[in-house]
Amino acid sequence: MASWPNQLFIDNKWIDGASGKTWSVVNPATGETLANVALAEAADVDRAVTAARRAFDEGEWRRMDPLHRGRLLYKFAERIRASLDDLAMTDTLNIGKPIRDTRGWDAPVSADLFETYAGLPDKIHGKCYSSFADNMTMQVREPMGVIAAITPWNYPLTNAAIKLAPILATGNTVVLKPSEVSPLTALMLGQMALEVGFPPGVINVIHGTGAEAGAALIKHPGVDKITFTGRYETGAQMLEAAKSGMKGVLMELGGKTPTLVFPDAPLENVVNAVVTGVFINLGQVCVAGSRLLVHESQHDELLERIIAKAKGLRQGDPTDPNTQLGCLATPLHCQSVVKRVEQGKKEGAKCVLSGPALKSEADCFFAPTIFDQVTPNMTLAREEVFGPVLSVLTYRNEDEAVRMANDCDFGLMANIWSADGTRALRLARQLKAGKIAINGGGGFRGSSPVYGFKRSGFGTELGYEEAANEYCHTKVILYSMSTEKSPWPE
Ligand code: NAD
């Protein structure tokens, strides 16, 4: 693997941080340092926001023919496609996610996102209110300005693409702050943006901690909107800081996805989907299906088959194409998963599958774990573990299943498995979550919007029309066609 950019990308230039400090980006599978990357602090944030502000206020970007803006996004998609192997391997080394997932999903999906949004710029429409004879009221949409995008470590490249594609398509400029844990692919995107010819200041990528760079970014007066993906606790803290600036905020936060399985569902498909849903990326997925709601008549058979499938998963070196489970992203995160598991045992849940974890220098491996006899009041049914931990809850009838599914502070996603389409749709209307997948749902679509209920956040990520709403200001222009003078103060 070639070396990675290790500076800050501001105004189409690579620069060191003002403080000269660096941060070691570590491979969690081996404990080796991959790169020492410049660390942004408040002065660097100011520099990046100033560049983005200038590019927005004075530059060509937002005035550019929208077709041209779309073409640049398409070129960006193609440039990313030319480096799928490198991008995938970088995230694999950086967060311990198996190469079959980063190469099979994260990297190509990220390129696709830019291609999808390359079609948006010339389709951002307004409205005309024409019911008055002497007045034409036009509603128009205009890019918002400088967007601060702050992302987590679990899908480093894809989360960056999810933010950048609609922000850029709508004519805004951006300061992207990836997680300090996993900045490498975001920095690679900076280099690719330079190569395909984005004007200076349109895309800026700064690496820094949440406490320093993140906090300075959300408070900066030059930022018009904050779009954040991360933990609920961080989001709540950010809202406090953002409110004095009255900035727009989009929050994509945590989840505790319930999977409601009905006895008429095709069992083999359910087993595969449940195992994938909670163990892929070792459960470090916002929509991980961490709560399984199973009917009492089916409990024993379903659980037995899930345990058997989970035991067969191959955990090991994330760079090996045969590996299905890699390691958790940091030792600190691994400790928080261990803590949740210990708490689950103390609260009386029955552990039916656990370890042993592989041994490694960095101590980040954690084996699939399943808890049975979980009840809705237990922490395992309420809090996000963000690890490979499945909680099994048993229900007696449909109403109880819905009650259990909704008895949680998060509402990002819910899964329903049933051969009865009418029941599935009826329940989909009752579940309190922004996304409901019926019988697997058919996978990720970059043009579909993502919503959150409750502590899972607010605002809309992605979606064509929705992206235009989220990242554009809407204004009305009132045009009088009257030839009469005003009746007042006559
Ligand atoms: P995190 O909240 O700890 O960090 C996310 C980002 O916020 C990082 O870039 C971090 O540096 C920054 N940050 C931290 N404190 C900050 C502060 N005070 N001010 C400004 N920025 C700050 O989250 P994480 O541990 O990196 O990611 C895991 C979380 O992300 C999980 O809860 C997961 O569910 C969530 N997530 C949600 C979605 C979604 O679409 N809803 C997608 C992916 C991940």
Coordinates of C-alpha atoms and ligand atoms in Angstrom, one line a residue:
M1 CA 0.0 0.0 0.0
A2 CA 1.4 3.4 -1.0
S3 CA 1.7 6.0 1.7
W4 CA -1.3 8.2 2.7
P5 CA -1.7 12.0 2.7
N6 CA -0.8 13.1 6.2
Q7 CA -1.5 16.8 6.2
L8 CA -4.6 19.0 6.2
F9 CA -6.3 19.7 2.9
I10 CA -7.3 23.3 2.8
D11 CA -8.0 25.5 -0.2
N12 CA -6.6 22.9 -2.5
K13 CA -3.3 22.9 -0.7
W14 CA -1.7 20.3 1.7
I15 CA -0.6 22.0 4.9
D16 CA 0.6 21.1 8.4
G17 CA -1.4 22.1 11.4
A18 CA -0.6 25.4 13.0
S19 CA 0.5 23.7 16.2
G20 CA 2.7 21.2 14.4
K21 CA 1.1 18.4 16.4
T22 CA 0.4 15.0 14.8
W23 CA -1.8 12.0 15.7
S24 CA -0.9 8.3 15.2
V25 CA -3.4 6.5 13.1
V26 CA -3.2 2.9 14.2
N27 CA -4.2 -0.5 12.6
P28 CA -6.4 -2.0 15.3
A29 CA -5.7 -5.6 14.1
T30 CA -2.0 -5.3 14.6
G31 CA -1.4 -2.2 16.8
E32 CA 1.0 -0.8 14.1
T33 CA 1.0 2.9 13.3
L34 CA -0.1 3.5 9.7
A35 CA 0.5 7.2 9.5
N36 CA 1.2 10.2 11.7
V37 CA -1.4 12.8 10.5
A38 CA -1.4 16.5 11.2
L39 CA -3.8 17.5 13.9
A40 CA -6.1 20.5 13.2
E41 CA -6.8 22.9 16.0
A42 CA -8.9 26.1 16.2
A43 CA -6.5 28.1 13.9
D44 CA -6.6 25.5 11.2
V45 CA -10.4 25.2 11.5
D46 CA -10.6 29.0 10.9
R47 CA -8.3 28.7 7.9
A48 CA -10.5 25.9 6.4
V49 CA -13.8 27.7 7.0
T50 CA -12.3 31.0 5.6
A51 CA -11.3 29.1 2.4
A52 CA -14.7 27.5 2.1
R53 CA -16.4 30.9 2.8
R54 CA -14.3 32.6 0.1
A55 CA -15.0 29.8 -2.4
F56 CA -18.7 30.1 -1.7
D57 CA -19.1 33.9 -1.5
E58 CA -16.6 34.9 -4.2
G59 CA -15.9 31.8 -6.2
E60 CA -17.4 30.3 -9.3
W61 CA -18.8 27.1 -7.7
R62 CA -22.3 28.1 -6.8
R63 CA -22.7 30.2 -10.0
M64 CA -21.4 27.5 -12.2
D65 CA -23.7 25.9 -14.9
P66 CA -25.3 23.1 -12.8
L67 CA -24.5 20.6 -15.6
H68 CA -20.8 21.4 -15.2
R69 CA -21.1 20.9 -11.5
G70 CA -22.7 17.5 -12.1
R71 CA -19.9 16.6 -14.6
L72 CA -17.3 17.3 -11.9
L73 CA -19.1 15.0 -9.5
Y74 CA -19.2 12.3 -12.2
K75 CA -15.5 12.7 -12.8
F76 CA -15.0 12.4 -9.0
A77 CA -17.0 9.1 -9.1
E78 CA -14.8 7.8 -11.9
R79 CA -11.6 8.9 -10.1
I80 CA -12.7 7.1 -7.0
R81 CA -13.5 4.0 -9.1
A82 CA -10.0 4.0 -10.4
S83 CA -8.7 3.5 -6.8
L84 CA -11.3 1.1 -5.3
D85 CA -8.6 -1.3 -4.2
D86 CA -6.5 1.3 -2.4
L87 CA -9.5 2.9 -0.8
A88 CA -10.9 -0.4 0.4
M89 CA -7.5 -1.6 1.8
T90 CA -7.0 1.7 3.6
D91 CA -10.3 1.5 5.5
T92 CA -9.6 -2.2 6.2
L93 CA -6.2 -1.4 7.7
N94 CA -7.5 1.6 9.5
I95 CA -10.6 0.1 11.3
G96 CA -10.2 -3.6 11.0
K97 CA -13.2 -4.1 8.7
P98 CA -12.7 -7.2 6.4
I99 CA -11.5 -6.4 2.9
R100 CA -14.4 -8.4 1.4
D101 CA -16.8 -5.7 2.8
T102 CA -14.7 -2.6 2.1
R103 CA -13.9 -3.8 -1.4
G104 CA -17.4 -5.3 -2.0
W105 CA -19.5 -2.5 -0.5
D106 CA -17.9 0.6 1.1
A107 CA -15.7 1.7 -1.8
P108 CA -18.0 1.0 -4.8
V109 CA -21.0 2.4 -3.0
S110 CA -19.0 5.6 -2.3
A111 CA -18.2 6.0 -6.0
D112 CA -21.9 5.3 -6.8
L113 CA -23.0 8.0 -4.4
F114 CA -21.1 10.7 -6.4
E115 CA -22.5 9.3 -9.7
T116 CA -26.1 9.4 -8.3
Y117 CA -25.7 13.0 -7.1
A118 CA -24.0 14.1 -10.3
G119 CA -27.6 14.1 -11.7
L120 CA -29.0 16.4 -9.1
P121 CA -27.6 19.9 -9.8
D122 CA -29.8 20.9 -12.7
K123 CA -33.0 19.4 -11.1
I124 CA -33.2 21.7 -8.0
H125 CA -36.5 23.4 -8.7
G126 CA -38.7 26.0 -7.0
K127 CA -42.4 26.7 -7.3
C128 CA -44.5 29.5 -8.6
Y129 CA -47.7 30.6 -6.8
S130 CA -49.8 32.1 -9.5
S131 CA -53.3 32.3 -8.1
F132 CA -53.3 36.1 -7.7
A133 CA -54.0 38.1 -10.8
D134 CA -51.6 40.9 -10.1
N135 CA -48.8 39.1 -8.3
M136 CA -46.4 36.3 -9.1
T137 CA -44.8 34.7 -6.0
M138 CA -41.8 32.5 -6.8
Q139 CA -40.2 30.1 -4.4
V140 CA -36.6 29.5 -5.2
R141 CA -33.8 27.4 -3.7
E142 CA -30.3 28.5 -3.3
P143 CA -27.2 26.8 -1.9
M144 CA -26.9 27.4 1.8
G145 CA -23.2 28.2 2.1
V146 CA -20.4 26.6 4.1
I147 CA -21.4 23.2 5.5
A148 CA -19.5 21.6 8.4
A149 CA -19.6 17.8 8.0
I150 CA -18.5 15.7 10.9
T151 CA -18.3 11.9 10.5
P152 CA -17.7 8.8 12.6
W153 CA -15.2 5.9 12.1
N154 CA -17.4 3.0 11.3
Y155 CA -17.7 3.6 7.5
P156 CA -15.0 6.2 7.0
L157 CA -15.1 6.4 3.2
T158 CA -18.9 5.9 2.8
N159 CA -19.8 8.3 5.5
A160 CA -17.6 11.0 3.9
A161 CA -19.3 10.3 0.5
I162 CA -22.8 10.3 2.0
K163 CA -22.1 13.9 3.3
L164 CA -20.1 15.2 0.4
A165 CA -22.2 14.1 -2.6
P166 CA -25.4 16.0 -1.8
I167 CA -23.6 18.9 -0.2
L168 CA -21.6 19.5 -3.4
A169 CA -24.5 18.7 -5.8
T170 CA -26.5 21.5 -4.2
G171 CA -23.7 24.0 -4.7
N172 CA -22.3 24.4 -1.2
T173 CA -18.8 24.3 -0.1
V174 CA -17.7 22.0 2.7
V175 CA -15.3 21.5 5.6
L176 CA -15.2 17.8 6.3
K177 CA -13.9 16.6 9.7
P178 CA -13.6 12.8 9.7
S179 CA -13.2 10.9 12.9
E180 CA -9.7 11.2 14.4
V181 CA -9.6 7.4 14.4
S182 CA -10.0 7.0 10.7
P183 CA -9.1 10.0 8.6
L184 CA -7.1 8.3 5.8
T185 CA -9.7 7.7 3.1
A186 CA -11.2 11.2 3.6
L187 CA -7.8 12.7 3.0
M188 CA -7.4 10.5 -0.1
L189 CA -10.7 12.0 -1.3
G190 CA -9.1 15.5 -0.8
Q191 CA -6.2 14.4 -3.1
M192 CA -8.7 13.1 -5.7
A193 CA -10.7 16.3 -5.6
L194 CA -7.6 18.2 -6.4
E195 CA -6.8 15.9 -9.3
V196 CA -10.3 16.2 -10.9
G197 CA -10.3 20.0 -10.7
F198 CA -12.7 21.1 -7.9
P199 CA -12.1 24.9 -7.4
P200 CA -10.0 25.8 -4.4
G201 CA -11.9 25.9 -1.1
V202 CA -14.9 23.9 -2.3
I203 CA -13.7 20.7 -0.5
N204 CA -11.6 21.0 2.6
V205 CA -10.6 18.0 4.8
I206 CA -9.3 18.6 8.3
H207 CA -8.2 15.9 10.6
G208 CA -8.6 16.6 14.3
T209 CA -10.2 15.5 17.6
G210 CA -13.8 16.2 18.4
A211 CA -12.9 18.1 21.5
E212 CA -10.6 20.5 19.6
A213 CA -11.3 20.7 15.8
G214 CA -14.9 19.4 16.0
A215 CA -15.9 21.9 18.7
A216 CA -14.2 24.8 17.0
L217 CA -15.9 23.9 13.7
I218 CA -19.4 23.9 15.0
K219 CA -19.0 27.2 16.8
H220 CA -17.3 28.9 13.8
P221 CA -19.4 31.9 12.7
G222 CA -18.5 31.2 9.1
V223 CA -20.4 27.9 9.1
D224 CA -24.0 28.0 7.8
K225 CA -25.0 24.4 8.6
I226 CA -23.7 21.4 10.6
T227 CA -24.3 17.9 9.4
F228 CA -23.3 15.3 11.9
T229 CA -23.2 11.5 12.1
G230 CA -22.2 10.0 15.3
R231 CA -23.3 9.1 18.8
Y232 CA -26.4 10.5 20.4
E233 CA -24.4 11.8 23.3
T234 CA -22.1 13.8 21.0
G235 CA -25.0 15.1 19.0
A236 CA -26.8 16.3 22.2
Q237 CA -23.6 18.1 23.2
M238 CA -23.3 19.7 19.8
L239 CA -26.8 21.0 19.8
E240 CA -26.0 23.0 22.9
A241 CA -23.0 24.5 21.2
A242 CA -24.8 25.2 17.9
K243 CA -27.8 26.8 19.3
S244 CA -26.2 30.2 20.0
G245 CA -25.2 30.5 16.4
M246 CA -28.8 29.5 15.3
K247 CA -27.2 27.2 12.7
G248 CA -29.1 24.6 10.8
V249 CA -28.3 21.1 12.1
L250 CA -28.7 17.6 10.6
M251 CA -28.2 14.8 13.1
E252 CA -27.7 11.1 12.1
L253 CA -27.3 9.3 15.4
G254 CA -27.3 5.9 16.9
G255 CA -29.8 3.0 16.6
K256 CA -31.1 -0.1 18.3
T257 CA -32.8 -1.8 15.4
P258 CA -35.5 -4.4 16.2
T259 CA -36.0 -7.4 13.9
L260 CA -39.5 -8.7 14.2
V261 CA -39.7 -12.3 13.0
F262 CA -43.1 -13.9 12.4
P263 CA -43.5 -17.7 12.2
D264 CA -44.6 -17.6 8.6
A265 CA -41.3 -16.0 7.4
P266 CA -38.8 -18.2 5.3
L267 CA -36.6 -19.4 8.1
E268 CA -33.3 -19.8 6.2
N269 CA -33.5 -16.3 4.9
V270 CA -34.3 -14.9 8.3
V271 CA -31.3 -16.7 9.9
N272 CA -28.9 -15.3 7.2
A273 CA -30.4 -11.8 7.6
V274 CA -30.2 -11.8 11.4
V275 CA -26.6 -13.0 11.5
T276 CA -25.6 -10.5 8.8
G277 CA -27.6 -7.7 10.3
V278 CA -25.9 -7.9 13.7
F279 CA -22.4 -9.3 13.0
I280 CA -21.4 -7.6 9.8
N281 CA -18.6 -5.0 10.6
L282 CA -18.8 -6.6 14.1
G283 CA -22.0 -4.7 14.8
Q284 CA -20.4 -1.3 14.4
V285 CA -23.3 -0.2 12.2
C286 CA -25.9 2.4 13.1
V287 CA -28.7 0.1 11.8
A288 CA -27.3 -3.1 13.2
G289 CA -30.2 -5.5 14.0
S290 CA -29.2 -5.8 17.6
R291 CA -32.7 -6.7 19.0
L292 CA -34.2 -9.9 17.7
L293 CA -38.0 -10.3 18.6
V294 CA -39.0 -13.8 18.1
H295 CA -42.4 -15.5 18.6
E296 CA -42.5 -18.0 21.6
S297 CA -43.5 -20.9 19.3
Q298 CA -40.4 -20.4 17.1
H299 CA -37.9 -19.3 19.7
D300 CA -35.9 -22.5 20.2
E301 CA -35.5 -23.5 16.6
L302 CA -34.6 -20.0 15.4
L303 CA -32.1 -19.4 18.1
E304 CA -30.4 -22.8 17.6
R305 CA -30.0 -22.0 13.9
I306 CA -28.7 -18.5 14.5
I307 CA -26.1 -19.8 17.0
A308 CA -25.0 -22.5 14.5
K309 CA -24.6 -19.9 11.7
A310 CA -22.8 -17.4 14.0
K311 CA -20.3 -20.1 15.2
G312 CA -19.4 -20.8 11.6
L313 CA -18.3 -17.2 10.8
R314 CA -14.6 -16.8 10.0
Q315 CA -12.9 -14.2 12.1
G316 CA -9.3 -13.2 11.5
D317 CA -6.9 -11.0 9.6
P318 CA -9.1 -8.3 8.0
T319 CA -6.9 -8.1 4.9
D320 CA -7.6 -11.8 4.1
P321 CA -10.4 -12.0 1.5
N322 CA -11.8 -15.1 3.3
T323 CA -12.3 -13.3 6.6
Q324 CA -15.9 -12.5 7.4
L325 CA -15.3 -10.8 10.8
G326 CA -12.4 -8.5 11.5
C327 CA -11.8 -6.6 14.7
L328 CA -13.3 -3.6 16.5
A329 CA -11.9 -0.2 15.6
T330 CA -10.0 0.8 18.8
P331 CA -9.0 -0.8 22.1
L332 CA -11.1 1.8 23.9
H333 CA -14.2 0.9 21.9
C334 CA -13.5 -2.8 22.6
Q335 CA -13.5 -2.0 26.3
S336 CA -16.9 -0.4 26.0
V337 CA -18.3 -3.5 24.3
V338 CA -16.9 -5.7 27.1
K339 CA -18.5 -3.4 29.7
R340 CA -22.0 -3.7 28.0
V341 CA -21.6 -7.5 27.9
E342 CA -20.7 -7.7 31.6
Q343 CA -23.6 -5.4 32.5
G344 CA -26.0 -7.7 30.4
K345 CA -24.9 -10.7 32.5
K346 CA -25.3 -8.8 35.8
E347 CA -28.8 -7.7 34.8
G348 CA -29.8 -11.4 34.3
A349 CA -29.7 -11.9 30.5
K350 CA -28.5 -15.4 29.5
C351 CA -25.4 -15.5 27.4
V352 CA -25.8 -18.4 24.9
L353 CA -22.8 -17.6 22.7
S354 CA -19.5 -15.9 23.5
G355 CA -15.8 -15.9 22.7
P356 CA -13.1 -16.8 22.9
A357 CA -11.7 -13.7 21.1
L358 CA -8.6 -13.9 19.0
K359 CA -5.5 -12.6 20.7
S360 CA -3.7 -9.6 19.1
E361 CA -1.3 -6.9 19.9
A362 CA -4.0 -4.2 20.1
D363 CA -6.6 -6.4 21.8
C364 CA -9.4 -5.3 19.5
F365 CA -10.8 -8.7 18.5
F366 CA -14.2 -9.6 20.0
A367 CA -16.2 -12.7 19.1
P368 CA -20.0 -12.9 18.2
T369 CA -22.0 -12.9 21.4
I370 CA -25.7 -13.7 21.8
F371 CA -27.9 -13.1 24.8
D372 CA -31.2 -14.9 25.3
Q373 CA -34.0 -14.0 27.8
V374 CA -33.4 -10.3 27.4
T375 CA -36.4 -8.2 28.6
P376 CA -37.3 -4.6 27.4
N377 CA -36.0 -3.0 30.6
M378 CA -32.5 -4.4 30.4
T379 CA -29.6 -2.2 29.1
L380 CA -29.0 -4.7 26.3
A381 CA -32.5 -4.0 24.9
R382 CA -32.2 -0.2 25.3
E383 CA -28.6 1.1 24.7
E384 CA -26.5 0.8 21.6
V385 CA -23.6 -1.6 22.1
F386 CA -22.1 -1.0 18.7
G387 CA -20.5 -4.4 18.8
P388 CA -21.3 -8.0 17.8
V389 CA -23.9 -8.6 20.4
L390 CA -27.4 -9.9 19.7
S391 CA -30.2 -9.6 22.2
V392 CA -33.1 -12.0 21.9
L393 CA -36.5 -11.0 23.2
T394 CA -39.6 -13.3 23.1
Y395 CA -43.1 -12.1 22.3
R396 CA -46.5 -13.8 22.5
N397 CA -48.6 -11.9 19.9
E398 CA -48.3 -9.1 17.3
D399 CA -49.3 -6.3 19.7
E400 CA -46.6 -7.3 22.2
A401 CA -44.0 -7.5 19.4
V402 CA -44.9 -3.9 18.3
R403 CA -44.9 -2.7 21.9
M404 CA -41.4 -4.2 22.5
A405 CA -40.0 -2.9 19.3
N406 CA -41.2 0.7 20.1
D407 CA -40.1 0.5 23.8
C408 CA -36.7 2.0 23.1
D409 CA -35.2 5.6 22.9
F410 CA -33.8 5.0 19.4
G411 CA -35.8 4.9 16.1
L412 CA -33.4 4.6 13.2
M413 CA -34.6 1.4 11.6
A414 CA -36.8 -1.7 12.1
N415 CA -36.9 -5.0 10.2
I416 CA -40.1 -7.1 9.7
W417 CA -40.0 -10.7 8.4
S418 CA -43.3 -12.2 7.4
A419 CA -44.9 -13.8 4.4
D420 CA -48.1 -11.9 5.1
G421 CA -47.6 -8.6 3.2
T422 CA -50.7 -7.0 4.7
R423 CA -49.5 -7.7 8.2
A424 CA -46.0 -6.4 7.4
L425 CA -47.4 -3.1 6.0
R426 CA -49.8 -2.7 8.9
L427 CA -46.9 -3.1 11.4
A428 CA -44.6 -0.8 9.3
R429 CA -47.1 1.9 10.0
Q430 CA -47.0 1.3 13.7
L431 CA -43.3 1.1 14.2
K432 CA -41.5 4.2 15.4
A433 CA -38.4 4.2 13.1
G434 CA -37.3 6.2 10.1
K435 CA -36.7 3.2 8.0
I436 CA -38.6 -0.1 7.9
A437 CA -37.3 -3.0 5.9
I438 CA -39.7 -5.8 5.0
N439 CA -38.2 -9.2 4.3
G440 CA -34.7 -7.7 3.9
G441 CA -35.8 -4.5 2.2
G442 CA -33.5 -4.9 -0.8
G443 CA -30.4 -3.1 0.3
F444 CA -29.0 0.5 0.3
R445 CA -30.1 3.0 -2.3
G446 CA -28.1 6.2 -2.4
S447 CA -31.0 8.2 -3.8
S448 CA -33.4 7.1 -0.9
P449 CA -33.7 9.4 2.1
V450 CA -32.6 8.3 5.6
Y451 CA -34.6 9.5 8.6
G452 CA -34.3 9.1 12.3
F453 CA -37.0 9.1 15.0
K454 CA -36.4 9.9 18.7
R455 CA -32.7 9.8 19.8
S456 CA -31.7 8.6 16.3
G457 CA -31.7 12.2 15.1
F458 CA -33.5 14.6 12.8
G459 CA -33.2 16.1 9.4
T460 CA -32.8 14.0 6.2
E461 CA -29.6 12.4 4.9
L462 CA -29.6 11.7 1.2
G463 CA -32.7 11.6 -1.0
Y464 CA -32.9 13.8 -4.1
E465 CA -35.6 16.2 -3.3
E466 CA -34.8 15.9 0.4
A467 CA -31.1 16.7 -0.1
A468 CA -32.2 19.9 -2.0
N469 CA -34.4 20.8 1.0
E470 CA -31.7 20.0 3.5
Y471 CA -28.8 21.9 1.9
C472 CA -30.6 24.8 0.2
H473 CA -32.1 27.9 1.6
T474 CA -35.6 28.4 0.4
K475 CA -36.8 32.0 -0.3
V476 CA -39.8 33.6 -1.9
I477 CA -39.7 36.4 -4.4
L478 CA -42.8 38.5 -4.6
Y479 CA -43.3 40.2 -8.0
S480 CA -46.1 42.7 -8.3
M481 CA -47.6 43.1 -11.8
S482 CA -50.1 45.7 -10.6
T483 CA -50.2 49.0 -12.5
E484 CA -52.2 50.7 -9.6
K485 CA -50.4 52.6 -6.9
S486 CA -50.7 51.5 -3.3
P487 CA -54.0 52.5 -1.7
W488 CA -52.2 53.5 1.5
P489 CA -51.4 56.3 2.7
E490 CA -53.9 57.8 0.3
Ligands
NAD1 P1 -18.7 10.1 18.0 O1 -20.0 10.8 18.3 O2 -17.9 9.7 19.1 O3 -17.8 10.9 17.0 C1 -18.3 11.2 15.7 C2 -17.6 12.5 15.2 O4 -17.9 13.6 16.1 C3 -16.1 12.3 15.2 O5 -15.6 12.9 14.0 C4 -15.6 13.1 16.4 O6 -14.3 13.6 16.4 C5 -16.6 14.2 16.5 N1 -16.8 14.8 17.8 C6 -16.8 14.2 19.0 N2 -17.0 15.1 20.0 C7 -17.3 16.3 19.4 C8 -17.6 17.6 19.9 N3 -17.7 17.9 21.1 N4 -17.8 18.5 18.9 C9 -17.7 18.3 17.6 N5 -17.4 17.1 17.1 C10 -17.2 16.1 18.0 O7 -19.2 8.8 17.2 P2 -18.3 7.5 16.8 O8 -18.0 6.7 18.0 O9 -17.2 8.0 15.9 O10 -19.4 6.7 15.8 C11 -20.3 5.8 16.3 C12 -21.7 6.3 16.3 O11 -22.1 6.8 15.1 C13 -22.7 5.3 16.7 O12 -23.6 5.8 17.7 C14 -23.5 5.1 15.4 O13 -24.8 4.6 15.5 C15 -23.4 6.4 14.8 N6 -23.7 6.3 13.3 C16 -24.9 6.8 12.9 C17 -25.2 6.7 11.5 C18 -26.5 7.1 10.9 O14 -26.7 7.2 9.7 N7 -27.5 7.4 11.8 C19 -24.2 6.2 10.6 C20 -23.0 5.8 11.1 C21 -22.7 5.9 12.5

